[in-house]
Amino acid sequence: MKSYRKELWFEVPTRRAFINITPQVEQCLRKSAITEGLVLVNAMHITASVFINDDESGLHHDYDEWLERLAPHEPVSRYRHNVGEDNADAHMKRQIMGREVVVAVTEGRLDFGTWEQIFYGEFDGRRKKRVLVKIIGE
Ligand code: ZN
């Protein structure tokens, strides 16, 4: 069995953002030379997510509004976690959007369903953060 590991780094200039990282994951897959196996992609921070969905800007706007209704950033004083920090909402947004995704690798390609793309979801940006890509297979 072969394995490949890579950290992708992001520094999002805003507090929140959704970034399509499918091209970076495909580049990792090419470098791994693995043609049959699995790709794991996970956020290495508890205030960011990796998830799979559609690359459609209206949907991303809807996600942002929905997450703000579930866990508003303001007022930061509403959260007990916010003693000396202000990112309790980001922890909750990460929890609902998920930590990681696993994608099958078939014939050297990410074996996606229709419209599926991999996204990095940032909920407490403006600093350097990492995503782990781990690929195993033959
Ligand atoms: Zn925190």
mmCIF file with all atom_site columns, C-alpha atoms and ligand atoms in Angstrom:
data_model
loop_
_atom_site.group_PDB
_atom_site.id
_atom_site.type_symbol
_atom_site.label_atom_id
_atom_site.label_alt_id
_atom_site.label_comp_id
_atom_site.label_asym_id
_atom_site.label_entity_id
_atom_site.label_seq_id
_atom_site.pdbx_PDB_ins_code
_atom_site.Cartn_x
_atom_site.Cartn_y
_atom_site.Cartn_z
_atom_site.occupancy
_atom_site.B_iso_or_equiv
_atom_site.pdbx_formal_charge
_atom_site.auth_seq_id
_atom_site.auth_comp_id
_atom_site.auth_asym_id
_atom_site.auth_atom_id
_atom_site.pdbx_PDB_model_num
ATOM   1   C  CA . MET A 1 1   ? 0.000   0.000  0.000   1.00 0.00 ? 1   MET A CA 1
ATOM   2   C  CA . LYS A 1 2   ? 1.191   3.509  -0.805  1.00 0.00 ? 2   LYS A CA 1
ATOM   3   C  CA . SER A 1 3   ? 0.459   6.571  1.280   1.00 0.00 ? 3   SER A CA 1
ATOM   4   C  CA . TYR A 1 4   ? 0.790   10.308 0.748   1.00 0.00 ? 4   TYR A CA 1
ATOM   5   C  CA . ARG A 1 5   ? 0.462   13.202 3.201   1.00 0.00 ? 5   ARG A CA 1
ATOM   6   C  CA . LYS A 1 6   ? 0.278   16.928 2.521   1.00 0.00 ? 6   LYS A CA 1
ATOM   7   C  CA . GLU A 1 7   ? -0.745  20.013 4.517   1.00 0.00 ? 7   GLU A CA 1
ATOM   8   C  CA . LEU A 1 8   ? -2.536  22.773 2.628   1.00 0.00 ? 8   LEU A CA 1
ATOM   9   C  CA . TRP A 1 9   ? -2.180  26.238 4.200   1.00 0.00 ? 9   TRP A CA 1
ATOM   10  C  CA . PHE A 1 10  ? -4.766  28.998 4.109   1.00 0.00 ? 10  PHE A CA 1
ATOM   11  C  CA . GLU A 1 11  ? -4.824  32.570 5.385   1.00 0.00 ? 11  GLU A CA 1
ATOM   12  C  CA . VAL A 1 12  ? -8.304  33.901 4.721   1.00 0.00 ? 12  VAL A CA 1
ATOM   13  C  CA . PRO A 1 13  ? -8.450  37.749 4.997   1.00 0.00 ? 13  PRO A CA 1
ATOM   14  C  CA . THR A 1 14  ? -12.048 37.689 6.311   1.00 0.00 ? 14  THR A CA 1
ATOM   15  C  CA . ARG A 1 15  ? -13.590 36.052 9.379   1.00 0.00 ? 15  ARG A CA 1
ATOM   16  C  CA . ARG A 1 16  ? -15.667 33.648 7.282   1.00 0.00 ? 16  ARG A CA 1
ATOM   17  C  CA . ALA A 1 17  ? -15.264 32.176 3.771   1.00 0.00 ? 17  ALA A CA 1
ATOM   18  C  CA . PHE A 1 18  ? -15.853 29.075 1.674   1.00 0.00 ? 18  PHE A CA 1
ATOM   19  C  CA . ILE A 1 19  ? -13.015 28.036 -0.650  1.00 0.00 ? 19  ILE A CA 1
ATOM   20  C  CA . ASN A 1 20  ? -13.168 25.320 -3.304  1.00 0.00 ? 20  ASN A CA 1
ATOM   21  C  CA . ILE A 1 21  ? -10.057 23.219 -2.628  1.00 0.00 ? 21  ILE A CA 1
ATOM   22  C  CA . THR A 1 22  ? -10.820 20.484 -5.171  1.00 0.00 ? 22  THR A CA 1
ATOM   23  C  CA . PRO A 1 23  ? -7.949  21.541 -7.503  1.00 0.00 ? 23  PRO A CA 1
ATOM   24  C  CA . GLN A 1 24  ? -5.405  21.299 -4.643  1.00 0.00 ? 24  GLN A CA 1
ATOM   25  C  CA . VAL A 1 25  ? -6.716  17.857 -3.636  1.00 0.00 ? 25  VAL A CA 1
ATOM   26  C  CA . GLU A 1 26  ? -6.558  16.683 -7.282  1.00 0.00 ? 26  GLU A CA 1
ATOM   27  C  CA . GLN A 1 27  ? -2.956  17.928 -7.430  1.00 0.00 ? 27  GLN A CA 1
ATOM   28  C  CA . CYS A 1 28  ? -2.155  15.885 -4.297  1.00 0.00 ? 28  CYS A CA 1
ATOM   29  C  CA . LEU A 1 29  ? -3.736  12.839 -5.897  1.00 0.00 ? 29  LEU A CA 1
ATOM   30  C  CA . ARG A 1 30  ? -1.585  13.235 -9.042  1.00 0.00 ? 30  ARG A CA 1
ATOM   31  C  CA . LYS A 1 31  ? 1.571   13.593 -6.921  1.00 0.00 ? 31  LYS A CA 1
ATOM   32  C  CA . SER A 1 32  ? 0.662   10.510 -4.873  1.00 0.00 ? 32  SER A CA 1
ATOM   33  C  CA . ALA A 1 33  ? 0.493   8.358  -8.045  1.00 0.00 ? 33  ALA A CA 1
ATOM   34  C  CA . ILE A 1 34  ? -2.279  6.384  -6.301  1.00 0.00 ? 34  ILE A CA 1
ATOM   35  C  CA . THR A 1 35  ? -4.996  5.216  -8.692  1.00 0.00 ? 35  THR A CA 1
ATOM   36  C  CA . GLU A 1 36  ? -7.212  3.083  -6.387  1.00 0.00 ? 36  GLU A CA 1
ATOM   37  C  CA . GLY A 1 37  ? -7.829  4.022  -2.761  1.00 0.00 ? 37  GLY A CA 1
ATOM   38  C  CA . LEU A 1 38  ? -9.193  6.724  -0.473  1.00 0.00 ? 38  LEU A CA 1
ATOM   39  C  CA . VAL A 1 39  ? -8.529  10.413 0.122   1.00 0.00 ? 39  VAL A CA 1
ATOM   40  C  CA . LEU A 1 40  ? -9.152  11.927 3.557   1.00 0.00 ? 40  LEU A CA 1
ATOM   41  C  CA . VAL A 1 41  ? -9.292  15.726 3.755   1.00 0.00 ? 41  VAL A CA 1
ATOM   42  C  CA . ASN A 1 42  ? -9.722  17.326 7.194   1.00 0.00 ? 42  ASN A CA 1
ATOM   43  C  CA . ALA A 1 43  ? -9.463  20.743 8.776   1.00 0.00 ? 43  ALA A CA 1
ATOM   44  C  CA . MET A 1 44  ? -6.674  20.803 11.388  1.00 0.00 ? 44  MET A CA 1
ATOM   45  C  CA . HIS A 1 45  ? -8.442  23.513 13.406  1.00 0.00 ? 45  HIS A CA 1
ATOM   46  C  CA . ILE A 1 46  ? -11.592 23.432 15.537  1.00 0.00 ? 46  ILE A CA 1
ATOM   47  C  CA . THR A 1 47  ? -12.963 26.633 13.997  1.00 0.00 ? 47  THR A CA 1
ATOM   48  C  CA . ALA A 1 48  ? -12.820 25.498 10.334  1.00 0.00 ? 48  ALA A CA 1
ATOM   49  C  CA . SER A 1 49  ? -14.504 22.773 8.285   1.00 0.00 ? 49  SER A CA 1
ATOM   50  C  CA . VAL A 1 50  ? -13.989 20.615 5.248   1.00 0.00 ? 50  VAL A CA 1
ATOM   51  C  CA . PHE A 1 51  ? -17.180 19.575 3.498   1.00 0.00 ? 51  PHE A CA 1
ATOM   52  C  CA . ILE A 1 52  ? -18.524 18.493 0.107   1.00 0.00 ? 52  ILE A CA 1
ATOM   53  C  CA . ASN A 1 53  ? -21.260 20.306 -1.750  1.00 0.00 ? 53  ASN A CA 1
ATOM   54  C  CA . ASP A 1 54  ? -22.055 22.402 -4.818  1.00 0.00 ? 54  ASP A CA 1
ATOM   55  C  CA . ASP A 1 55  ? -19.799 25.233 -6.037  1.00 0.00 ? 55  ASP A CA 1
ATOM   56  C  CA . GLU A 1 56  ? -22.671 27.702 -6.332  1.00 0.00 ? 56  GLU A CA 1
ATOM   57  C  CA . SER A 1 57  ? -22.342 31.217 -4.875  1.00 0.00 ? 57  SER A CA 1
ATOM   58  C  CA . GLY A 1 58  ? -26.029 31.549 -3.949  1.00 0.00 ? 58  GLY A CA 1
ATOM   59  C  CA . LEU A 1 59  ? -25.806 28.370 -1.887  1.00 0.00 ? 59  LEU A CA 1
ATOM   60  C  CA . HIS A 1 60  ? -22.687 29.630 -0.120  1.00 0.00 ? 60  HIS A CA 1
ATOM   61  C  CA . HIS A 1 61  ? -24.481 32.883 0.729   1.00 0.00 ? 61  HIS A CA 1
ATOM   62  C  CA . ASP A 1 62  ? -27.405 30.799 2.048   1.00 0.00 ? 62  ASP A CA 1
ATOM   63  C  CA . TYR A 1 63  ? -25.049 28.694 4.166   1.00 0.00 ? 63  TYR A CA 1
ATOM   64  C  CA . ASP A 1 64  ? -23.515 31.816 5.672   1.00 0.00 ? 64  ASP A CA 1
ATOM   65  C  CA . GLU A 1 65  ? -26.916 33.285 6.580   1.00 0.00 ? 65  GLU A CA 1
ATOM   66  C  CA . TRP A 1 66  ? -28.140 29.951 7.950   1.00 0.00 ? 66  TRP A CA 1
ATOM   67  C  CA . LEU A 1 67  ? -25.029 29.510 10.113  1.00 0.00 ? 67  LEU A CA 1
ATOM   68  C  CA . GLU A 1 68  ? -25.349 33.090 11.383  1.00 0.00 ? 68  GLU A CA 1
ATOM   69  C  CA . ARG A 1 69  ? -28.934 32.374 12.419  1.00 0.00 ? 69  ARG A CA 1
ATOM   70  C  CA . LEU A 1 70  ? -27.871 29.172 14.221  1.00 0.00 ? 70  LEU A CA 1
ATOM   71  C  CA . ALA A 1 71  ? -24.798 30.680 15.901  1.00 0.00 ? 71  ALA A CA 1
ATOM   72  C  CA . PRO A 1 72  ? -24.591 34.472 15.465  1.00 0.00 ? 72  PRO A CA 1
ATOM   73  C  CA . HIS A 1 73  ? -21.140 35.987 15.901  1.00 0.00 ? 73  HIS A CA 1
ATOM   74  C  CA . GLU A 1 74  ? -22.580 39.005 17.757  1.00 0.00 ? 74  GLU A CA 1
ATOM   75  C  CA . PRO A 1 75  ? -23.057 39.701 20.551  1.00 0.00 ? 75  PRO A CA 1
ATOM   76  C  CA . VAL A 1 76  ? -19.908 37.819 21.512  1.00 0.00 ? 76  VAL A CA 1
ATOM   77  C  CA . SER A 1 77  ? -20.883 38.183 25.195  1.00 0.00 ? 77  SER A CA 1
ATOM   78  C  CA . ARG A 1 78  ? -23.726 35.655 24.707  1.00 0.00 ? 78  ARG A CA 1
ATOM   79  C  CA . TYR A 1 79  ? -21.222 32.752 24.744  1.00 0.00 ? 79  TYR A CA 1
ATOM   80  C  CA . ARG A 1 80  ? -19.499 31.358 27.834  1.00 0.00 ? 80  ARG A CA 1
ATOM   81  C  CA . HIS A 1 81  ? -16.548 30.258 25.666  1.00 0.00 ? 81  HIS A CA 1
ATOM   82  C  CA . ASN A 1 82  ? -15.761 33.878 24.865  1.00 0.00 ? 82  ASN A CA 1
ATOM   83  C  CA . VAL A 1 83  ? -13.593 34.623 27.869  1.00 0.00 ? 83  VAL A CA 1
ATOM   84  C  CA . GLY A 1 84  ? -10.510 36.225 26.349  1.00 0.00 ? 84  GLY A CA 1
ATOM   85  C  CA . GLU A 1 85  ? -11.605 35.271 22.822  1.00 0.00 ? 85  GLU A CA 1
ATOM   86  C  CA . ASP A 1 86  ? -14.533 35.822 20.490  1.00 0.00 ? 86  ASP A CA 1
ATOM   87  C  CA . ASN A 1 87  ? -14.825 32.667 18.404  1.00 0.00 ? 87  ASN A CA 1
ATOM   88  C  CA . ALA A 1 88  ? -17.474 30.532 20.138  1.00 0.00 ? 88  ALA A CA 1
ATOM   89  C  CA . ASP A 1 89  ? -19.712 30.894 17.079  1.00 0.00 ? 89  ASP A CA 1
ATOM   90  C  CA . ALA A 1 90  ? -16.877 29.564 14.877  1.00 0.00 ? 90  ALA A CA 1
ATOM   91  C  CA . HIS A 1 91  ? -16.610 26.391 16.994  1.00 0.00 ? 91  HIS A CA 1
ATOM   92  C  CA . MET A 1 92  ? -20.357 25.813 16.553  1.00 0.00 ? 92  MET A CA 1
ATOM   93  C  CA . LYS A 1 93  ? -20.302 26.534 12.811  1.00 0.00 ? 93  LYS A CA 1
ATOM   94  C  CA . ARG A 1 94  ? -17.435 24.065 12.417  1.00 0.00 ? 94  ARG A CA 1
ATOM   95  C  CA . GLN A 1 95  ? -19.368 21.453 14.364  1.00 0.00 ? 95  GLN A CA 1
ATOM   96  C  CA . ILE A 1 96  ? -22.374 21.558 12.071  1.00 0.00 ? 96  ILE A CA 1
ATOM   97  C  CA . MET A 1 97  ? -20.391 21.833 8.797   1.00 0.00 ? 97  MET A CA 1
ATOM   98  C  CA . GLY A 1 98  ? -18.091 18.961 9.769   1.00 0.00 ? 98  GLY A CA 1
ATOM   99  C  CA . ARG A 1 99  ? -14.423 18.203 10.237  1.00 0.00 ? 99  ARG A CA 1
ATOM   100 C  CA . GLU A 1 100 ? -13.527 16.029 7.242   1.00 0.00 ? 100 GLU A CA 1
ATOM   101 C  CA . VAL A 1 101 ? -14.509 14.265 4.060   1.00 0.00 ? 101 VAL A CA 1
ATOM   102 C  CA . VAL A 1 102 ? -13.457 10.946 2.544   1.00 0.00 ? 102 VAL A CA 1
ATOM   103 C  CA . VAL A 1 103 ? -13.551 10.502 -1.235  1.00 0.00 ? 103 VAL A CA 1
ATOM   104 C  CA . ALA A 1 104 ? -12.989 7.271  -3.176  1.00 0.00 ? 104 ALA A CA 1
ATOM   105 C  CA . VAL A 1 105 ? -10.179 7.218  -5.721  1.00 0.00 ? 105 VAL A CA 1
ATOM   106 C  CA . THR A 1 106 ? -11.041 5.245  -8.843  1.00 0.00 ? 106 THR A CA 1
ATOM   107 C  CA . GLU A 1 107 ? -8.806  4.995  -11.910 1.00 0.00 ? 107 GLU A CA 1
ATOM   108 C  CA . GLY A 1 108 ? -6.697  7.877  -10.609 1.00 0.00 ? 108 GLY A CA 1
ATOM   109 C  CA . ARG A 1 109 ? -9.596  10.306 -10.160 1.00 0.00 ? 109 ARG A CA 1
ATOM   110 C  CA . LEU A 1 110 ? -11.747 11.596 -7.295  1.00 0.00 ? 110 LEU A CA 1
ATOM   111 C  CA . ASP A 1 111 ? -14.910 9.500  -7.641  1.00 0.00 ? 111 ASP A CA 1
ATOM   112 C  CA . PHE A 1 112 ? -17.446 12.302 -7.052  1.00 0.00 ? 112 PHE A CA 1
ATOM   113 C  CA . GLY A 1 113 ? -21.204 12.314 -7.360  1.00 0.00 ? 113 GLY A CA 1
ATOM   114 C  CA . THR A 1 114 ? -22.804 14.899 -9.616  1.00 0.00 ? 114 THR A CA 1
ATOM   115 C  CA . TRP A 1 115 ? -21.751 18.472 -8.753  1.00 0.00 ? 115 TRP A CA 1
ATOM   116 C  CA . GLU A 1 116 ? -19.710 17.385 -5.739  1.00 0.00 ? 116 GLU A CA 1
ATOM   117 C  CA . GLN A 1 117 ? -16.728 19.590 -4.882  1.00 0.00 ? 117 GLN A CA 1
ATOM   118 C  CA . ILE A 1 118 ? -14.563 19.813 -1.751  1.00 0.00 ? 118 ILE A CA 1
ATOM   119 C  CA . PHE A 1 119 ? -14.632 23.054 0.274   1.00 0.00 ? 119 PHE A CA 1
ATOM   120 C  CA . TYR A 1 120 ? -12.655 24.590 3.085   1.00 0.00 ? 120 TYR A CA 1
ATOM   121 C  CA . GLY A 1 121 ? -15.051 26.431 5.394   1.00 0.00 ? 121 GLY A CA 1
ATOM   122 C  CA . GLU A 1 122 ? -13.377 29.173 7.425   1.00 0.00 ? 122 GLU A CA 1
ATOM   123 C  CA . PHE A 1 123 ? -15.245 30.561 10.439  1.00 0.00 ? 123 PHE A CA 1
ATOM   124 C  CA . ASP A 1 124 ? -12.469 32.391 12.303  1.00 0.00 ? 124 ASP A CA 1
ATOM   125 C  CA . GLY A 1 125 ? -10.009 33.538 9.658   1.00 0.00 ? 125 GLY A CA 1
ATOM   126 C  CA . ARG A 1 126 ? -7.367  36.245 9.360   1.00 0.00 ? 126 ARG A CA 1
ATOM   127 C  CA . ARG A 1 127 ? -4.638  33.820 10.487  1.00 0.00 ? 127 ARG A CA 1
ATOM   128 C  CA . LYS A 1 128 ? -2.748  30.887 8.990   1.00 0.00 ? 128 LYS A CA 1
ATOM   129 C  CA . LYS A 1 129 ? -4.561  27.549 9.206   1.00 0.00 ? 129 LYS A CA 1
ATOM   130 C  CA . ARG A 1 130 ? -4.053  24.064 7.782   1.00 0.00 ? 130 ARG A CA 1
ATOM   131 C  CA . VAL A 1 131 ? -5.936  21.294 6.024   1.00 0.00 ? 131 VAL A CA 1
ATOM   132 C  CA . LEU A 1 132 ? -4.565  17.744 6.002   1.00 0.00 ? 132 LEU A CA 1
ATOM   133 C  CA . VAL A 1 133 ? -4.740  15.601 2.861   1.00 0.00 ? 133 VAL A CA 1
ATOM   134 C  CA . LYS A 1 134 ? -4.014  11.902 3.409   1.00 0.00 ? 134 LYS A CA 1
ATOM   135 C  CA . ILE A 1 135 ? -4.222  9.440  0.536   1.00 0.00 ? 135 ILE A CA 1
ATOM   136 C  CA . ILE A 1 136 ? -3.877  5.678  0.880   1.00 0.00 ? 136 ILE A CA 1
ATOM   137 C  CA . GLY A 1 137 ? -4.127  2.970  -1.738  1.00 0.00 ? 137 GLY A CA 1
ATOM   138 C  CA . GLU A 1 138 ? -2.318  1.351  -4.623  1.00 0.00 ? 138 GLU A CA 1
HETATM 139 ZN ZN . ZN  B 2 .   ? -12.234 29.255 20.822  1.00 0.00 ? 1   ZN  B ZN 1
#
